[in-house]
Coordinates of C-alpha atoms in Angstrom, one line a residue:
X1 CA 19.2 12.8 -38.6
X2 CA 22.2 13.3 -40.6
X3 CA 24.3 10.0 -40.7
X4 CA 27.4 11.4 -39.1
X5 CA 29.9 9.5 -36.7
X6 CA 28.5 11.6 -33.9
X7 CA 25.0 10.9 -35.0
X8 CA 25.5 7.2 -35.5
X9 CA 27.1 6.9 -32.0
X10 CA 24.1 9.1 -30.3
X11 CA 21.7 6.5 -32.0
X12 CA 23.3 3.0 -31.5
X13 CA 23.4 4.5 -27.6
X14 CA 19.9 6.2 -27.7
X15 CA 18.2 2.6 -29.1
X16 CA 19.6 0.1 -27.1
X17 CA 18.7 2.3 -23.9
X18 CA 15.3 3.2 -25.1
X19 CA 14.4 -0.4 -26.2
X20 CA 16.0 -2.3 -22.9
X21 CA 13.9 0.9 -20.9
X22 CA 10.6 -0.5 -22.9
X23 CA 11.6 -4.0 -22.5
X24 CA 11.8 -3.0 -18.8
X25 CA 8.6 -1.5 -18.9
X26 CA 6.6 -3.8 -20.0
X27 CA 8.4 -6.7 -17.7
X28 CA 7.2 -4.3 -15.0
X29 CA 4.2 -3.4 -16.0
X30 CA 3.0 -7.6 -16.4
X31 CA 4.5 -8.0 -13.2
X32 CA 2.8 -5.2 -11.3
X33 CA -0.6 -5.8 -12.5
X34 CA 0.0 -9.1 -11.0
X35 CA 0.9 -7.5 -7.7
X36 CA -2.2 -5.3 -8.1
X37 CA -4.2 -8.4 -8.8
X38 CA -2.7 -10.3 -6.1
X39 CA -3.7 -7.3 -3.9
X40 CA -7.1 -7.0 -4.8
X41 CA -7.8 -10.9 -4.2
X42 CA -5.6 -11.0 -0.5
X43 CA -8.1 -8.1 0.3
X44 CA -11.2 -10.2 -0.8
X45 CA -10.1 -13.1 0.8
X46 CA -9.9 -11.5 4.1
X47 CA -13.6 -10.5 3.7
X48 CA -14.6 -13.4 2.7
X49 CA -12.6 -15.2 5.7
X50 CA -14.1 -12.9 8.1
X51 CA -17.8 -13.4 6.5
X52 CA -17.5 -17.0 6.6
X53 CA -16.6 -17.6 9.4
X54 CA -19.9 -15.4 11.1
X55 CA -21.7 -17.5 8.7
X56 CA -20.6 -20.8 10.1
X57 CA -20.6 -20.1 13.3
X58 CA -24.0 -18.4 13.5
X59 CA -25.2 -21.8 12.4
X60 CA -23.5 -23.9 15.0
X61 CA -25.6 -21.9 17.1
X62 CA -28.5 -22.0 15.2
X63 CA -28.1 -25.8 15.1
X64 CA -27.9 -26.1 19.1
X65 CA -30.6 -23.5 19.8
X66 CA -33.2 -26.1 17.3
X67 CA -32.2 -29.0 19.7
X68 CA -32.8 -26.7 22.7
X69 CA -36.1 -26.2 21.4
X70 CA -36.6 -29.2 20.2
X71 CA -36.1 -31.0 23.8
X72 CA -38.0 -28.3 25.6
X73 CA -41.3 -28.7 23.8
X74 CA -41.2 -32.2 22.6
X75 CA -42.8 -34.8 24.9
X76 CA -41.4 -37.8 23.7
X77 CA -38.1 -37.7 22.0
X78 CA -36.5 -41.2 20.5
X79 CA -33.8 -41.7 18.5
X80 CA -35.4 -41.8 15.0
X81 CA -36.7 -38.7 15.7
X82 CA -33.2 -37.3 16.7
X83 CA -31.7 -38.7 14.0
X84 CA -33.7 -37.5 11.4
X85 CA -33.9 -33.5 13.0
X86 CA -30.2 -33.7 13.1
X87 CA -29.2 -35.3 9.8
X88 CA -29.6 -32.0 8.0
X89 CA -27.0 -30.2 10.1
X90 CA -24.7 -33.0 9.9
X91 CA -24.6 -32.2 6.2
X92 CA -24.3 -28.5 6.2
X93 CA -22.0 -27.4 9.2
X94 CA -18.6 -28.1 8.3
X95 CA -16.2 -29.2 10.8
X96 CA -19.1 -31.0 13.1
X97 CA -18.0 -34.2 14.5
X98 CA -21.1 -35.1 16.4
X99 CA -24.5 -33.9 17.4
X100 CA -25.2 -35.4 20.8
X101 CA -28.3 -35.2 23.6
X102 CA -27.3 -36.0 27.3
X103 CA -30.1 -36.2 29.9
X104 CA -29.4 -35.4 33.3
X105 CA -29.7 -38.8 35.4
X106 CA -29.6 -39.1 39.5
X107 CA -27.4 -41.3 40.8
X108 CA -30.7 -43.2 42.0
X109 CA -31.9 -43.7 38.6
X110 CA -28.8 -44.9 37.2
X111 CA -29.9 -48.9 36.8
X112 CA -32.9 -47.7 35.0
X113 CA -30.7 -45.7 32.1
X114 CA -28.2 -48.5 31.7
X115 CA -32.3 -51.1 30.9
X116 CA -33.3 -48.4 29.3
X117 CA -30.2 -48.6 27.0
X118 CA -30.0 -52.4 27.2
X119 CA -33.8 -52.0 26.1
X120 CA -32.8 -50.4 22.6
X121 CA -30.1 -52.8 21.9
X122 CA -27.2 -51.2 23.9
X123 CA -26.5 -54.6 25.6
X124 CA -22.9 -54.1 27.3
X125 CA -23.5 -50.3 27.5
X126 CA -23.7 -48.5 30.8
X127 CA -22.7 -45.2 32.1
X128 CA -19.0 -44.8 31.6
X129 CA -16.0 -42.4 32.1
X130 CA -12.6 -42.5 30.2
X131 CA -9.8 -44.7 32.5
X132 CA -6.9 -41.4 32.4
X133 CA -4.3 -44.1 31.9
X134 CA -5.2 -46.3 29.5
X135 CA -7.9 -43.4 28.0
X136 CA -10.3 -46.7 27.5
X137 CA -14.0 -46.5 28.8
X138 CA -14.5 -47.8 32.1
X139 CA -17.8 -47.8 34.4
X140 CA -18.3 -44.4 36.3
X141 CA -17.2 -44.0 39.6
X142 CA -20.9 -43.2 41.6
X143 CA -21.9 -39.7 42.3
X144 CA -25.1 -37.6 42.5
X145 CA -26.2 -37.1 39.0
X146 CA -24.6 -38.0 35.7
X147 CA -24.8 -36.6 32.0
X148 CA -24.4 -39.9 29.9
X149 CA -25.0 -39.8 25.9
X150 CA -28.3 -40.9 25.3
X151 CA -28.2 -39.9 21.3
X152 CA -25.5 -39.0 18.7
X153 CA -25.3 -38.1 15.2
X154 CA -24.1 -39.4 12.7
X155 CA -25.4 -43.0 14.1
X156 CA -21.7 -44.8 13.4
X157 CA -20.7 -42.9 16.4
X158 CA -23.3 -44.4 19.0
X159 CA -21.4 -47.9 18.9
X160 CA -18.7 -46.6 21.4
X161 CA -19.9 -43.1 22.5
X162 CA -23.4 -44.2 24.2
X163 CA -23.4 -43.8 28.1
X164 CA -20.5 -42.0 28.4
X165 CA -20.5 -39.3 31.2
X166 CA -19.9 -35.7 29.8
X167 CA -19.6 -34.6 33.6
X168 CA -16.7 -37.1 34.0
X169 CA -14.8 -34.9 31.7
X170 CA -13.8 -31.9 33.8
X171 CA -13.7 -29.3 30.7
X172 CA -17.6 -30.9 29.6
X173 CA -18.2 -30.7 33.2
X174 CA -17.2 -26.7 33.4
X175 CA -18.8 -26.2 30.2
X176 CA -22.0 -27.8 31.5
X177 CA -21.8 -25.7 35.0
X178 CA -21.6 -22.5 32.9
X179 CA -24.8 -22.9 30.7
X180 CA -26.5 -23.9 33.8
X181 CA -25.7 -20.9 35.4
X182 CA -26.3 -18.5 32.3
X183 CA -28.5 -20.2 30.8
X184 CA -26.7 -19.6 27.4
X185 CA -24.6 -21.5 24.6
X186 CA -21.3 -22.2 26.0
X187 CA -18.0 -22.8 24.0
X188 CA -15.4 -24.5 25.2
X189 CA -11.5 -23.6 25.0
X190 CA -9.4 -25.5 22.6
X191 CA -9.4 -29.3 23.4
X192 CA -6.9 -31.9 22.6
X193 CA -9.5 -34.8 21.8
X194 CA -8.6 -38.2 21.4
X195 CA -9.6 -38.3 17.6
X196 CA -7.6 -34.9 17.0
X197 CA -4.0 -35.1 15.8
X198 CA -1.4 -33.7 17.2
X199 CA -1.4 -30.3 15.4
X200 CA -5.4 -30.2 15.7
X201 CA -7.9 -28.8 18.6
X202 CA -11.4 -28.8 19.1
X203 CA -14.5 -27.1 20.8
X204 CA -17.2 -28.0 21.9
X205 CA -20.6 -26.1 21.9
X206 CA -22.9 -26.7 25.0
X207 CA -25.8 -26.1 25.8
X208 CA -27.9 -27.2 28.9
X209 CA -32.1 -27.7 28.6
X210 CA -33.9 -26.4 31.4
X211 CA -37.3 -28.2 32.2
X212 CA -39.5 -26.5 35.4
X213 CA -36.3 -24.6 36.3
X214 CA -34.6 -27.8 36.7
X215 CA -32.0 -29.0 33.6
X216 CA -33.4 -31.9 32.1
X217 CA -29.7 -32.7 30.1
X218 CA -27.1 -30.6 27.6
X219 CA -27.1 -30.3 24.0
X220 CA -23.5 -30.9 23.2
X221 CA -21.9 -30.3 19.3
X222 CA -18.4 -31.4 18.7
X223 CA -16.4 -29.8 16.5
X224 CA -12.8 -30.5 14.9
X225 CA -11.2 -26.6 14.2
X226 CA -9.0 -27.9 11.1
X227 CA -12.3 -29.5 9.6
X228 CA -14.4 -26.4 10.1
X229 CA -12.1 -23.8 9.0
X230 CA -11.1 -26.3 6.2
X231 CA -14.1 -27.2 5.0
X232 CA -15.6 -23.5 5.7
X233 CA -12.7 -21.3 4.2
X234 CA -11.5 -24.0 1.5
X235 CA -10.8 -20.9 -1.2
X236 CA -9.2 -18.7 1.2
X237 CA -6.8 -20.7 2.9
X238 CA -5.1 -21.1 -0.7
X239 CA -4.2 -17.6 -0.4
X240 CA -4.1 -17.0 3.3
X241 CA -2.2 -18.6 6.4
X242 CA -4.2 -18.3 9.4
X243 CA -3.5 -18.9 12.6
X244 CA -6.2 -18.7 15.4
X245 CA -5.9 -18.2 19.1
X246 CA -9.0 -18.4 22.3
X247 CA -8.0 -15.0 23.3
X248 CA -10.2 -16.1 26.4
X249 CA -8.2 -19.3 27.1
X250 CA -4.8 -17.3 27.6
X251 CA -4.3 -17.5 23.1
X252 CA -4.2 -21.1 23.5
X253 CA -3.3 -22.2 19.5
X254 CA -6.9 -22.8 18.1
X255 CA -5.7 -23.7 14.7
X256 CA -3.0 -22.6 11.8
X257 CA -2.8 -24.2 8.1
X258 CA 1.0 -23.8 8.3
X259 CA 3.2 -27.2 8.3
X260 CA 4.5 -26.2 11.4
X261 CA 4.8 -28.7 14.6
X262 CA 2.6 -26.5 17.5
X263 CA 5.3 -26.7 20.2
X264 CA 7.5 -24.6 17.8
X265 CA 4.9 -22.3 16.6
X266 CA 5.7 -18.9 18.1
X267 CA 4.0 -15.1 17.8
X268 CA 5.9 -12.2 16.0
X269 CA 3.6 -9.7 16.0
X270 CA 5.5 -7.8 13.2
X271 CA 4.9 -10.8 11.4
X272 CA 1.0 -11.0 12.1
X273 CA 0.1 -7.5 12.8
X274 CA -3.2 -7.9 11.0
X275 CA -6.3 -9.4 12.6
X276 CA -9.6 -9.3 13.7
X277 CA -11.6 -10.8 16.3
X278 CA -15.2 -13.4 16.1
X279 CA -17.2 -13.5 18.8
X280 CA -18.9 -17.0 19.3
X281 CA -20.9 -16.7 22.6
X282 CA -18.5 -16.4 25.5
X283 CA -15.0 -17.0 23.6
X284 CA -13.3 -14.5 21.4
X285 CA -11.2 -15.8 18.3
X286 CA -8.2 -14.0 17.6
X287 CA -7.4 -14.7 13.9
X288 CA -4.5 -13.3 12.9
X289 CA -3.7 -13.7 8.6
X290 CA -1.0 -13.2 6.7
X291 CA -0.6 -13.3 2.7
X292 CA 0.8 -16.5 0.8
X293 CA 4.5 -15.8 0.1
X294 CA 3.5 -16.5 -3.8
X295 CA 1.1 -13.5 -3.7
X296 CA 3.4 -11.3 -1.8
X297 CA 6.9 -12.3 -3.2
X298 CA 8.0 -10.8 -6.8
X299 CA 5.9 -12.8 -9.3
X300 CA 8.4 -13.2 -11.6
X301 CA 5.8 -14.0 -14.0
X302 CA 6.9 -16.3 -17.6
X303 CA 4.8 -13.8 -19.4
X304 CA 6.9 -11.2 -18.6
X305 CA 10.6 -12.9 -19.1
X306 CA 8.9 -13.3 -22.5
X307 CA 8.5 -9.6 -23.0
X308 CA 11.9 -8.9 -21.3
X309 CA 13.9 -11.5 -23.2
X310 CA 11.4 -10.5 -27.0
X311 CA 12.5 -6.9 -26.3
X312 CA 16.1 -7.3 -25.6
X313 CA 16.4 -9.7 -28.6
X314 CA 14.6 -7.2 -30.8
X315 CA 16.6 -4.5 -29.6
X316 CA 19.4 -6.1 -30.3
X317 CA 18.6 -6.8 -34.1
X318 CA 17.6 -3.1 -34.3
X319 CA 20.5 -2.0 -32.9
X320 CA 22.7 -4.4 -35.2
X321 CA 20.4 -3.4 -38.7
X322 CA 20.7 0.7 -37.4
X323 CA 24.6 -0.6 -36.9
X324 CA 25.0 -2.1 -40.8
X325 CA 22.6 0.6 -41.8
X326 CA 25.2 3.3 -40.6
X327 CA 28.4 1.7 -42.0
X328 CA 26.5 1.1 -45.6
X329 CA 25.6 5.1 -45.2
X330 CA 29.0 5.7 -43.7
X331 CA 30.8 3.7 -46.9
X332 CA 28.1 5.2 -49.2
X333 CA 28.8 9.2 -47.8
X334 CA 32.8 8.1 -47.9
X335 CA 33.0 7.0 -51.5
X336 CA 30.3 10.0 -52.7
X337 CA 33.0 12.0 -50.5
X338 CA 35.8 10.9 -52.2
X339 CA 34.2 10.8 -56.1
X340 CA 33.3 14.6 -55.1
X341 CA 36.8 15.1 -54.2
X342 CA 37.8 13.5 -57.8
X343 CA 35.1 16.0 -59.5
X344 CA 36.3 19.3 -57.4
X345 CA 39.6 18.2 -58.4
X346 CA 39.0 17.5 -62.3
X347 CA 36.6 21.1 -61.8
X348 CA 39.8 22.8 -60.9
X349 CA 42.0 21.4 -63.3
X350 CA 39.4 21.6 -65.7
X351 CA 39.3 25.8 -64.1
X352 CA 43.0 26.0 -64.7
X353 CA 42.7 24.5 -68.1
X354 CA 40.2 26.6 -69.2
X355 CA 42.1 29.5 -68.3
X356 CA 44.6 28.6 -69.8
X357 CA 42.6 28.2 -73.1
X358 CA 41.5 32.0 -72.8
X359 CA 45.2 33.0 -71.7
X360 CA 46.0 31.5 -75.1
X361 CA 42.7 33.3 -76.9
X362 CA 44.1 36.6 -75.8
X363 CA 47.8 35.7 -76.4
X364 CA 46.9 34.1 -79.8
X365 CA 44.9 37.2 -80.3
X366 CA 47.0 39.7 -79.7
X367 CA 49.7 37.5 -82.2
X368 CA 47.0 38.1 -85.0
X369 CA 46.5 41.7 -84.0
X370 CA 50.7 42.4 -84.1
X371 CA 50.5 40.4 -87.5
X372 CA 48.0 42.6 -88.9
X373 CA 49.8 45.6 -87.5
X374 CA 53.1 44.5 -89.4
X375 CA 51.2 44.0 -92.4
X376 CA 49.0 47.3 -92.3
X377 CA 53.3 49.0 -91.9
X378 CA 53.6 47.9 -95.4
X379 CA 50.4 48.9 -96.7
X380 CA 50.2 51.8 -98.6
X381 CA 46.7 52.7 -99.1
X382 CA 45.0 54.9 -96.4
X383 CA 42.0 53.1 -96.6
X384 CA 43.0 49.0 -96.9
X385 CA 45.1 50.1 -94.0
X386 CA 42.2 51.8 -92.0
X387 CA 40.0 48.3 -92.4
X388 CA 43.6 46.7 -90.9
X389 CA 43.5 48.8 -87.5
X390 CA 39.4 48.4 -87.1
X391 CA 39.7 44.7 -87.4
X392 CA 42.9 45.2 -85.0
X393 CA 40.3 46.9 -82.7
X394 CA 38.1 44.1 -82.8
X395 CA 40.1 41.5 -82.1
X396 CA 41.9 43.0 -79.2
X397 CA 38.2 43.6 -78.0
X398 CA 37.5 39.7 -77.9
X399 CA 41.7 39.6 -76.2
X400 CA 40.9 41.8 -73.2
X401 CA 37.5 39.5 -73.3
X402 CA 39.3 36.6 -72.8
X403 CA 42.3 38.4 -70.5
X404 CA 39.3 39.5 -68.1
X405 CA 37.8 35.7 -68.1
X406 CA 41.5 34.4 -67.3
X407 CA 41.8 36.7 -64.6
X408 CA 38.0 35.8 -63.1
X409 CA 37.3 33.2 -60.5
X410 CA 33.9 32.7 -62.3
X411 CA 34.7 31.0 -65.7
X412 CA 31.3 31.8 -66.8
X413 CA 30.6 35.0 -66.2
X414 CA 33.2 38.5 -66.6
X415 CA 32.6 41.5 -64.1
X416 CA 30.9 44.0 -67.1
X417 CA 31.9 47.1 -65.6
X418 CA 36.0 46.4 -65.2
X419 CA 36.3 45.0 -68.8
X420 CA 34.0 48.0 -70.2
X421 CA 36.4 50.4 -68.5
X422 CA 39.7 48.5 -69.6
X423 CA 37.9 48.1 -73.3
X424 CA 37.4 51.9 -73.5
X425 CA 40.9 52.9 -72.3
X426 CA 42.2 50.9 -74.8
X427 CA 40.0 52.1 -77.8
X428 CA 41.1 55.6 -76.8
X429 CA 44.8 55.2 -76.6
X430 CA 45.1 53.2 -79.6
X431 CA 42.9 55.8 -81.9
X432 CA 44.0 59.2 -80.1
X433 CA 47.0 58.3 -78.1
X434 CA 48.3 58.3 -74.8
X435 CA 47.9 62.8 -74.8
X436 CA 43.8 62.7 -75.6
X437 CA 41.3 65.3 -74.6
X438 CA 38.8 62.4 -74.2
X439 CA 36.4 63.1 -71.3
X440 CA 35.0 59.6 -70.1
X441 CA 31.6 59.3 -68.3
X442 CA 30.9 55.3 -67.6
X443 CA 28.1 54.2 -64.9
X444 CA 27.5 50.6 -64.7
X445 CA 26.6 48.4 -61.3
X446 CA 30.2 47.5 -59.9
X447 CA 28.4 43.8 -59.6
X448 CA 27.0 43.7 -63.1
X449 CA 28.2 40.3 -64.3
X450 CA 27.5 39.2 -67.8
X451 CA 27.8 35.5 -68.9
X452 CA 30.0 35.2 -72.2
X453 CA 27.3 34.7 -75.1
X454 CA 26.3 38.2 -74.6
X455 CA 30.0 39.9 -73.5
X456 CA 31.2 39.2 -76.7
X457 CA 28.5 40.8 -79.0
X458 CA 27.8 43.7 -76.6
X459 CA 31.6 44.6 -76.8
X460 CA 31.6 44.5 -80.1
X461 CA 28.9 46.5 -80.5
X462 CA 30.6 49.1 -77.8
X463 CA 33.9 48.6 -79.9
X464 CA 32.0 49.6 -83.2
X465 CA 30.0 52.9 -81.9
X466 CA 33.3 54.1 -79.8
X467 CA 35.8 53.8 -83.0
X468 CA 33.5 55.8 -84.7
X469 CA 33.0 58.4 -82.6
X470 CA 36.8 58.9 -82.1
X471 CA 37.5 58.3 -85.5
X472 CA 34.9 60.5 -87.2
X473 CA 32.8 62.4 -84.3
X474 CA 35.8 63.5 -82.4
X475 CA 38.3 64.2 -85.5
X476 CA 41.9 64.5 -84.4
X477 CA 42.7 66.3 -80.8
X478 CA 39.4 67.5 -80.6
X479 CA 37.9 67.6 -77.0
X480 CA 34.9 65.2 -76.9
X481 CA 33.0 63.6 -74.2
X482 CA 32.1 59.9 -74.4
X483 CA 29.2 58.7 -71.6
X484 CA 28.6 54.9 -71.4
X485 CA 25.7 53.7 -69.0
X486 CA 24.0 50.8 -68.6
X487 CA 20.7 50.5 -66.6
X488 CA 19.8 46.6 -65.3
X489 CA 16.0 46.1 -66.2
X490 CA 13.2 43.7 -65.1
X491 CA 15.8 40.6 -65.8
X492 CA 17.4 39.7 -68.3
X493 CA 16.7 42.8 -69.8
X494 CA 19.2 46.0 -70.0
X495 CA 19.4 49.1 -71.0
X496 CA 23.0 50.8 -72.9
X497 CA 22.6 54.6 -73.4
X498 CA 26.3 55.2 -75.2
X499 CA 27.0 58.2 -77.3
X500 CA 29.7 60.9 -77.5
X501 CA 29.2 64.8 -78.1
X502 CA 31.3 65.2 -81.5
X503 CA 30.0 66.0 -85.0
X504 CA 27.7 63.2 -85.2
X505 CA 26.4 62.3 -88.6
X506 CA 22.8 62.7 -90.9
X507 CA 19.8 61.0 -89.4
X508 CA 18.8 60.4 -93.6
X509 CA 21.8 57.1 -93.7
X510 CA 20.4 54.1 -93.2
X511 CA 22.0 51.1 -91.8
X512 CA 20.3 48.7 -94.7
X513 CA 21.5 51.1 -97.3
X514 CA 24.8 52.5 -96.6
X515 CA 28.1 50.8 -97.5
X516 CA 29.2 51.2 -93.6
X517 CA 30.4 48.1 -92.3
X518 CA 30.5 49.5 -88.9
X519 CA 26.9 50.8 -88.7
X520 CA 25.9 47.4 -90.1
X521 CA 27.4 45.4 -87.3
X522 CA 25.5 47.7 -84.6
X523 CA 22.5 46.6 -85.6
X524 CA 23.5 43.0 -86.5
X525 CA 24.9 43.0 -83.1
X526 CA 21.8 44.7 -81.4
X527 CA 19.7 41.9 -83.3
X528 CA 22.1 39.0 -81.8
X529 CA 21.4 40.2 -78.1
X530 CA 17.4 40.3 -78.6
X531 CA 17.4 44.0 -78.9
X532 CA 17.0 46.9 -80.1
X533 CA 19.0 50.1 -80.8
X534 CA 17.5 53.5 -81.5
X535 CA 19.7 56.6 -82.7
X536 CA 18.9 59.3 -80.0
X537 CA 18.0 62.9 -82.1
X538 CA 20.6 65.8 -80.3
X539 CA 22.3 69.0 -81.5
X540 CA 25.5 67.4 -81.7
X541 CA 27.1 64.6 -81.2
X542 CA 25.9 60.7 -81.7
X543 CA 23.8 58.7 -79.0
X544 CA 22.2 55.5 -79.1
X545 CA 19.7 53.7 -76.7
X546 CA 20.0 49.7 -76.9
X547 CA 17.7 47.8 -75.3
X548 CA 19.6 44.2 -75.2
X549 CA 18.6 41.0 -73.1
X550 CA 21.5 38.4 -71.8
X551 CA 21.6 35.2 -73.5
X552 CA 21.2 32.2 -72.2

């Protein structure tokens, strides 16, 4: 690109805009892989969320459906034995709070459980039921049959849980009237348990043991919701908040990971609008997800501010070195400018001078040719006076020379064909007078131009054959016919045919040989221009053929 003003504006706007675009770019391009990223592990997430929590909750079942068998094939069951069977699932279910057995035990019988407790070590532990003021254990009131805890895993729990009344509780109690009359696993709705904080539920996962078509007690697992999902969904909750409603219970809150107080928490369902829905026996789970704000929001990511802020910087030194580069080139094209303006200017005086100098030739010329003349007038022998007026011919032949080169715009080179014409007239009028019966037959190219080393010796060498042939080929008023032409070759070479159709003179005189000074400076001359001349045989007249080349 040329460094012009218009050119140097178009690139200082064209390189800030394309490097802040690329800075751009790239600032967009790290940030939207990000969001890509982000995408692609919200969407694993909610698989995973939705496997794990099958997973899980196909083993709480799994876990109460072992007991079930356990306790309907086993004769004997003690609480080693429970202990051990159940230790495994206390290690691998996440969120359980207790494994517990409760045997169905008539009113009748009751004295005998609270021994048979007292037996194993229990010594102030009797059937109880939770006081609904002061929520402390208190001896059950009497009815028809009871549920109390017989065993409970883990073992710490059996200090203060043993003999309480499951049926006492009237959720426990509904629970245990529904897998009686199913016969199936039965989940409870969410339950605000006396270990659960305020912003936690539980379940609980029931199931009663039949025995001869009559229930001999209910496997019952306890489970805190925040420890299960948790423990369960540790990964995903660092990408997702959740928030889980018993669509069975009404969407009584279940659980959410949000810092958010419970009685404040409220449904927008443009907010959640995704979901999907676990099935755990007779409940269906709503869970409802929505993506972390730091995998949704703009990332914003250091990486690429670096980019942006790199970019911009090094687009900014570009721009500045393209800026300096522009006003060196500016300064650099400004003083070449100006030192070309100095040269065009010292060219044209040196133009004018030089005209001057060939005005002067031809003036200074002519001077010698008008001194000559005025010395020829006193002059009384023909012959002295003859060599006076061919020497006065060939100076005024080098004077119109130099008058055509003043005239030219090209200081190097004349127009051939003007000067030869001008050249001729002259040799005609000066030698036969302004009343001639000359006939003149010139063809040369009207663009012919020849450069000065070879105007000068070819017209002399014109100027030489002419004066003779007016002189001595065309005596006195004689009509005569003088043809010039000269053919451009392959360059630089020409051709000159030149002749006249006078007396002519013997082909036996030779150039070497006779005392001629004219006929000696034709071929001198033809030798100084690389050439050749050759007398042309004719009836009458003279003709030569030159064959000449330009020099230089």
């Amino acid at each position: 690109m040329p460094y012009t003003k218009p050119n140097r504006t178009t690139s200082l706007f064209l390189i800030p805009l394309l490097g802040v675009c690329i800075s751009i770019s790239n600032f967009y391009y790290i940030n939207h892989t990000q969001i890509t990223s982000n995408k692609k592990c919200i969407e694993q997430a909610i698989t995973e969320t939705q496997k794990k929590l099958d997973q899980e909750l196909g083993k709480i079942t799994l876990a109460i459906s072992s007991l079930q068998v356990l306790f309907e094939t086993a004769d004997t069951i003690n609480r080693e034995i429970f202990d051990n069977f159940t230790m495994p699932f206390i290690k691998n279910l996440p969120g359980v709070r207790a494994l517990e057995w409760a045997p169905k035990v008539s009113d009748e019988f009751r004295e005998v459980y609270n021994h048979s407790l007292q037996a194993e070590g229990f010594h102030e532990h009797t059937i109880t039921e939770a006081d609904s003021q002061t929520k402390k254990l208190v001896p059950a009131k009497q009815k028809a049959a009871y549920f109390p805890i017989q065993f409970i895993a883990p073992i710490r729990l059996s200090s203060f849980a043993v003999g309480y009344d499951l049926s006492s509780n009237p959720d426990r109690l509904a629970c245990i009237k529904s897998s009686q009359e199913k016969q199936t696993i039965i989940v409870s709705p969410p339950l605000q348990l006396l270990q659960n904080a305020s912003n936690s539920r539980s379940f609980l996962v029931l199931k009663s043991v039949q025995q001869a078509e009559e229930t001999k007690g209910v496997i019952l697992g306890v489970y805190n919701m925040a420890s299960f999902i948790n423990t369960a969904l540790k990964s995903e909750l660092k990408l997702l908040d959740l928030l889980i409603y018993d669509k069975t219970a009404d969407y009584k809150t279940l659980y959410t990971n949000m810092d958010v107080d419970w009685s404040t928490i409220s449904f927008d369902k443009k907010k959640w609008s995704h979901h999907f829905e676990i099935t755990i026996s007779n409940r269906v789970w709503s869970v409802y997800y929505m993506p972390k704000a730091a995998l949704t929001d703009y990332p914003h990511l250091p990486l690429s501010y670096t980019f942006l802020i790199s970019g911009v910087f090094i687009t900014f030194l570009l721009t500045l070195m393209v800026y300096m580069n522009f006003n060196s080139q500016l300064s650099l094209e400004q003083k070449v400018k100006d030192r070309t303006q100095e040269l065009d200017q010292s060219n044209q005086e040196q133009a004018v001078l030089l005209k001057e100098i060939h005005h002067r030739v031809k003036n200074n010329l002519q001077v010698i040719t008008s001194l000559l003349s005025l010395q020829s007038s006193n002059i009384d022998d023909a012959k002295i006076k003859e060599i006076f007026s061919v020497s006065q011919y060939r100076i005024n032949t080098m004077a119109i020379l130099h008058e055509e080169l003043y005239q030219a715009d090209n200081l190097s080179k004349i127009g051939y064909s003007q000067y030869l014409k001008k050249l001729v007239d002259y040799l005609i009028i000066s030698i036969k007078g302004n009343n001639h019966n000359i006939t003149l037959d010139i063809k040369a190219p009207k663009d012919l131009k020849l450069n000065l080393d070879t105007a000068i010796p070819l017209g002399l060498l014109i100027n030489e054959i002419l004066t003779n042939a007016l002189k001595y080929g065309i005596p006195k008023q004689t009509k005569g016919t003088i043809h010039i032409q000269i053919i451009p070759l392959t360059a630089p070479n020409f051709q000159l045919l030149i002749g006249d159709n006078g007396l002519g003179f013997s082909d036996e005189i030779n150039h070497r040989t006779t005392k001629s000074l004219g006929l000696k400076l034709i071929h001198q001359l033809a030798r100084q221009l690389n050439g050749s001349i050759k007398k042309v045989p004719q009836k009458e007249g003279t003709s030569y053929t030159i064959l000449f080349q330009e020099i230089g």
